[in-house]
């Protein structure tokens, strides 16, 4: 093998074109070979197949067929969110246009830690982050790897403002990354506020804010991981205002509702937050990662100010080179905004809103199917696109078992969630191309595989 070609530069295009054909063919071959939403056989079977395809992963002499073989193996062994029976997690099927844009990001490889590595990408990032910030009523936004990093950064910004005694209060329905952030940042154990109906109880929050010494950070959720519920944001915001408390809203899932004329009112109160987590790899159909943290007071970003002479020397900044290092705790950083910018502009608010409306409608249809089926119980009508359901009369063990059996067959991918003291099957519907027939098939599969 000679010197391998580069992806960019004068010959990048010629080198890439046949490789892209190889990738696209391998994706098709692997996807057809899989047949369903998940490879059948479970972890050992899949791992053996991958090991077999991969062979010696670092051979002495290279293998020019590695791209075809490994992409085929990955596609054959993928959990494919574009398959309508793959509905376990907040794991969205990416839009073709976003994936195509992401290829350009990989080829050009701008790095957002200094202007001299990302002149146009940094300018585009500023446009996208400001546009998304405006959507939540904020002033600016940081690009993150997702809700986890956004939540961690929200806690970090609050700690820098209020000190190491900061006490996080979050609902028992909050994402695990919030309590984890306090541990990672060396903060006191968070206060867990009851959420008896699946959403944070404002009266219990008020009581905790009154009883527990501050400084406080309240974290609410707009789109819970388990049930897609939205905390009562206006009431929570009022309580925070009354106590002079900072508010973070984890809208990693729910923020996509902002694009929908029909659903955006569900997020009333979001504009009162100091920080908002928003993931476009959930209700935004981006390849992972596409996370954002919107920030209402740009002064909060001073917490991330950091000097590294080779990236943002004072004299370079004074001479007008943008200082990018304070935009993230990371150093090298991909231009994840390119795919987001291309998507926002290609689809527009209407196009994105239509996708949001489609998955919400789908969830409503699925809930309707469950409700009218004598063999199933519906937990509650969906707020966003998550539906919790269980076979009538099944034990928790049977609910857990049917999920695992379906994973083993590779015919359906469902999640699980505990609510009201019982285990439920969770369908997180994020595929706007799924149809009512698919949902009926999903229910039939569960019915056919539930142990009795
Ligand atoms: C409400 C909520 N917040 C945060 C996260 C974490 O997001 P990520 O996996 O992108 O870090 C999730 C993930 O599902 C979530 O549901």
PDB file of N, CA, C and O in Angstrom, residues 3-33:
ATOM      1  N   UNK A   3       1.271   5.583   0.092  1.00  0.00           N
ATOM      2  CA  UNK A   3       0.823   6.549   1.110  1.00  0.00           C
ATOM      3  C   UNK A   3      -0.699   6.704   0.995  1.00  0.00           C
ATOM      4  O   UNK A   3      -1.201   7.028  -0.090  1.00  0.00           O
ATOM      5  N   UNK A   4      -1.480   6.447   2.048  1.00  0.00           N
ATOM      6  CA  UNK A   4      -2.948   6.534   1.905  1.00  0.00           C
ATOM      7  C   UNK A   4      -3.393   7.964   1.612  1.00  0.00           C
ATOM      8  O   UNK A   4      -2.823   8.916   2.153  1.00  0.00           O
ATOM      9  N   UNK A   5      -4.388   8.132   0.741  1.00  0.00           N
ATOM     10  CA  UNK A   5      -4.826   9.485   0.374  1.00  0.00           C
ATOM     11  C   UNK A   5      -5.537  10.205   1.522  1.00  0.00           C
ATOM     12  O   UNK A   5      -6.079   9.569   2.412  1.00  0.00           O
ATOM     13  N   UNK A   6      -5.509  11.515   1.430  1.00  0.00           N
ATOM     14  CA  UNK A   6      -6.199  12.350   2.423  1.00  0.00           C
ATOM     15  C   UNK A   6      -7.646  12.576   1.983  1.00  0.00           C
ATOM     16  O   UNK A   6      -7.965  12.497   0.795  1.00  0.00           O
ATOM     17  N   UNK A   7      -8.491  12.926   2.956  1.00  0.00           N
ATOM     18  CA  UNK A   7      -9.912  13.170   2.659  1.00  0.00           C
ATOM     19  C   UNK A   7     -10.129  14.551   2.055  1.00  0.00           C
ATOM     20  O   UNK A   7     -11.070  14.769   1.285  1.00  0.00           O
ATOM     21  N   UNK A   8      -9.278  15.508   2.421  1.00  0.00           N
ATOM     22  CA  UNK A   8      -9.442  16.860   1.884  1.00  0.00           C
ATOM     23  C   UNK A   8      -8.225  17.185   1.017  1.00  0.00           C
ATOM     24  O   UNK A   8      -7.413  16.315   0.737  1.00  0.00           O
ATOM     25  N   UNK A   9      -8.119  18.438   0.616  1.00  0.00           N
ATOM     26  CA  UNK A   9      -6.991  18.820  -0.232  1.00  0.00           C
ATOM     27  C   UNK A   9      -7.288  18.533  -1.689  1.00  0.00           C
ATOM     28  O   UNK A   9      -8.395  18.108  -2.039  1.00  0.00           O
ATOM     29  N   UNK A  10      -6.279  18.741  -2.563  1.00  0.00           N
ATOM     30  CA  UNK A  10      -6.542  18.694  -4.010  1.00  0.00           C
ATOM     31  C   UNK A  10      -7.041  17.339  -4.501  1.00  0.00           C
ATOM     32  O   UNK A  10      -7.766  17.257  -5.489  1.00  0.00           O
ATOM     33  N   UNK A  11      -6.660  16.253  -3.823  1.00  0.00           N
ATOM     34  CA  UNK A  11      -7.063  14.930  -4.319  1.00  0.00           C
ATOM     35  C   UNK A  11      -8.123  14.267  -3.451  1.00  0.00           C
ATOM     36  O   UNK A  11      -8.491  13.123  -3.689  1.00  0.00           O
ATOM     37  N   UNK A  12      -8.581  15.005  -2.423  1.00  0.00           N
ATOM     38  CA  UNK A  12      -9.517  14.416  -1.470  1.00  0.00           C
ATOM     39  C   UNK A  12     -10.776  13.893  -2.139  1.00  0.00           C
ATOM     40  O   UNK A  12     -11.223  12.764  -1.883  1.00  0.00           O
ATOM     41  N   UNK A  13     -11.326  14.718  -3.017  1.00  0.00           N
ATOM     42  CA  UNK A  13     -12.569  14.354  -3.686  1.00  0.00           C
ATOM     43  C   UNK A  13     -12.452  13.042  -4.458  1.00  0.00           C
ATOM     44  O   UNK A  13     -13.308  12.155  -4.357  1.00  0.00           O
ATOM     45  N   UNK A  14     -11.351  12.936  -5.215  1.00  0.00           N
ATOM     46  CA  UNK A  14     -11.166  11.727  -6.038  1.00  0.00           C
ATOM     47  C   UNK A  14     -10.972  10.505  -5.157  1.00  0.00           C
ATOM     48  O   UNK A  14     -11.408   9.407  -5.487  1.00  0.00           O
ATOM     49  N   UNK A  15     -10.289  10.711  -4.029  1.00  0.00           N
ATOM     50  CA  UNK A  15     -10.043   9.568  -3.142  1.00  0.00           C
ATOM     51  C   UNK A  15     -11.334   9.132  -2.451  1.00  0.00           C
ATOM     52  O   UNK A  15     -11.580   7.948  -2.253  1.00  0.00           O
ATOM     53  N   UNK A  16     -12.141  10.113  -2.109  1.00  0.00           N
ATOM     54  CA  UNK A  16     -13.335   9.809  -1.317  1.00  0.00           C
ATOM     55  C   UNK A  16     -14.449   9.150  -2.121  1.00  0.00           C
ATOM     56  O   UNK A  16     -15.143   8.277  -1.609  1.00  0.00           O
ATOM     57  N   UNK A  17     -14.614   9.604  -3.364  1.00  0.00           N
ATOM     58  CA  UNK A  17     -15.799   9.171  -4.116  1.00  0.00           C
ATOM     59  C   UNK A  17     -15.943   7.645  -4.168  1.00  0.00           C
ATOM     60  O   UNK A  17     -17.001   7.109  -3.786  1.00  0.00           O
ATOM     61  N   UNK A  18     -14.905   6.900  -4.580  1.00  0.00           N
ATOM     62  CA  UNK A  18     -15.093   5.430  -4.598  1.00  0.00           C
ATOM     63  C   UNK A  18     -15.258   4.849  -3.193  1.00  0.00           C
ATOM     64  O   UNK A  18     -15.966   3.854  -3.011  1.00  0.00           O
ATOM     65  N   UNK A  19     -14.627   5.493  -2.207  1.00  0.00           N
ATOM     66  CA  UNK A  19     -14.778   4.984  -0.839  1.00  0.00           C
ATOM     67  C   UNK A  19     -16.223   5.164  -0.352  1.00  0.00           C
ATOM     68  O   UNK A  19     -16.768   4.320   0.354  1.00  0.00           O
ATOM     69  N   UNK A  20     -16.825   6.293  -0.774  1.00  0.00           N
ATOM     70  CA  UNK A  20     -18.227   6.511  -0.385  1.00  0.00           C
ATOM     71  C   UNK A  20     -19.136   5.467  -1.022  1.00  0.00           C
ATOM     72  O   UNK A  20     -20.080   4.983  -0.396  1.00  0.00           O
ATOM     73  N   UNK A  21     -18.827   5.099  -2.270  1.00  0.00           N
ATOM     74  CA  UNK A  21     -19.602   4.020  -2.899  1.00  0.00           C
ATOM     75  C   UNK A  21     -19.466   2.748  -2.083  1.00  0.00           C
ATOM     76  O   UNK A  21     -20.440   2.034  -1.849  1.00  0.00           O
ATOM     77  N   UNK A  22     -18.228   2.466  -1.658  1.00  0.00           N
ATOM     78  CA  UNK A  22     -18.000   1.259  -0.846  1.00  0.00           C
ATOM     79  C   UNK A  22     -18.833   1.324   0.435  1.00  0.00           C
ATOM     80  O   UNK A  22     -19.483   0.354   0.829  1.00  0.00           O
ATOM     81  N   UNK A  23     -18.805   2.493   1.095  1.00  0.00           N
ATOM     82  CA  UNK A  23     -19.536   2.644   2.358  1.00  0.00           C
ATOM     83  C   UNK A  23     -21.035   2.460   2.128  1.00  0.00           C
ATOM     84  O   UNK A  23     -21.711   1.721   2.860  1.00  0.00           O
ATOM     85  N   UNK A  24     -21.561   3.111   1.091  1.00  0.00           N
ATOM     86  CA  UNK A  24     -23.004   3.030   0.847  1.00  0.00           C
ATOM     87  C   UNK A  24     -23.417   1.598   0.499  1.00  0.00           C
ATOM     88  O   UNK A  24     -24.448   1.100   0.983  1.00  0.00           O
ATOM     89  N   UNK A  25     -22.596   0.923  -0.305  1.00  0.00           N
ATOM     90  CA  UNK A  25     -22.912  -0.480  -0.642  1.00  0.00           C
ATOM     91  C   UNK A  25     -22.851  -1.354   0.608  1.00  0.00           C
ATOM     92  O   UNK A  25     -23.700  -2.222   0.816  1.00  0.00           O
ATOM     93  N   UNK A  26     -21.841  -1.116   1.435  1.00  0.00           N
ATOM     94  CA  UNK A  26     -21.688  -1.946   2.645  1.00  0.00           C
ATOM     95  C   UNK A  26     -22.843  -1.690   3.615  1.00  0.00           C
ATOM     96  O   UNK A  26     -23.349  -2.617   4.242  1.00  0.00           O
ATOM     97  N   UNK A  27     -23.272  -0.436   3.702  1.00  0.00           N
ATOM     98  CA  UNK A  27     -24.416  -0.126   4.578  1.00  0.00           C
ATOM     99  C   UNK A  27     -25.651  -0.887   4.107  1.00  0.00           C
ATOM    100  O   UNK A  27     -26.388  -1.472   4.905  1.00  0.00           O
ATOM    101  N   UNK A  28     -25.831  -0.901   2.793  1.00  0.00           N
ATOM    102  CA  UNK A  28     -27.012  -1.595   2.265  1.00  0.00           C
ATOM    103  C   UNK A  28     -26.903  -3.117   2.521  1.00  0.00           C
ATOM    104  O   UNK A  28     -27.826  -3.741   3.018  1.00  0.00           O
ATOM    105  N   UNK A  29     -25.721  -3.676   2.203  1.00  0.00           N
ATOM    106  CA  UNK A  29     -25.538  -5.130   2.379  1.00  0.00           C
ATOM    107  C   UNK A  29     -25.763  -5.530   3.836  1.00  0.00           C
ATOM    108  O   UNK A  29     -26.461  -6.500   4.133  1.00  0.00           O
ATOM    109  N   UNK A  30     -25.175  -4.764   4.753  1.00  0.00           N
ATOM    110  CA  UNK A  30     -25.302  -5.103   6.170  1.00  0.00           C
ATOM    111  C   UNK A  30     -26.735  -4.959   6.657  1.00  0.00           C
ATOM    112  O   UNK A  30     -27.244  -5.804   7.402  1.00  0.00           O
ATOM    113  N   UNK A  31     -27.388  -3.903   6.202  1.00  0.00           N
ATOM    114  CA  UNK A  31     -28.765  -3.652   6.643  1.00  0.00           C
ATOM    115  C   UNK A  31     -29.698  -4.749   6.127  1.00  0.00           C
ATOM    116  O   UNK A  31     -30.553  -5.256   6.865  1.00  0.00           O
ATOM    117  N   UNK A  32     -29.514  -5.141   4.858  1.00  0.00           N
ATOM    118  CA  UNK A  32     -30.350  -6.212   4.291  1.00  0.00           C
ATOM    119  C   UNK A  32     -30.077  -7.523   5.035  1.00  0.00           C
ATOM    120  O   UNK A  32     -30.999  -8.262   5.395  1.00  0.00           O
ATOM    121  N   UNK A  33     -28.805  -7.795   5.338  1.00  0.00           N
ATOM    122  CA  UNK A  33     -28.465  -9.053   6.021  1.00  0.00           C
ATOM    123  C   UNK A  33     -29.100  -9.098   7.412  1.00  0.00           C
ATOM    124  O   UNK A  33     -29.528 -10.149   7.877  1.00  0.00           O
TER     125      UNK A  33
END
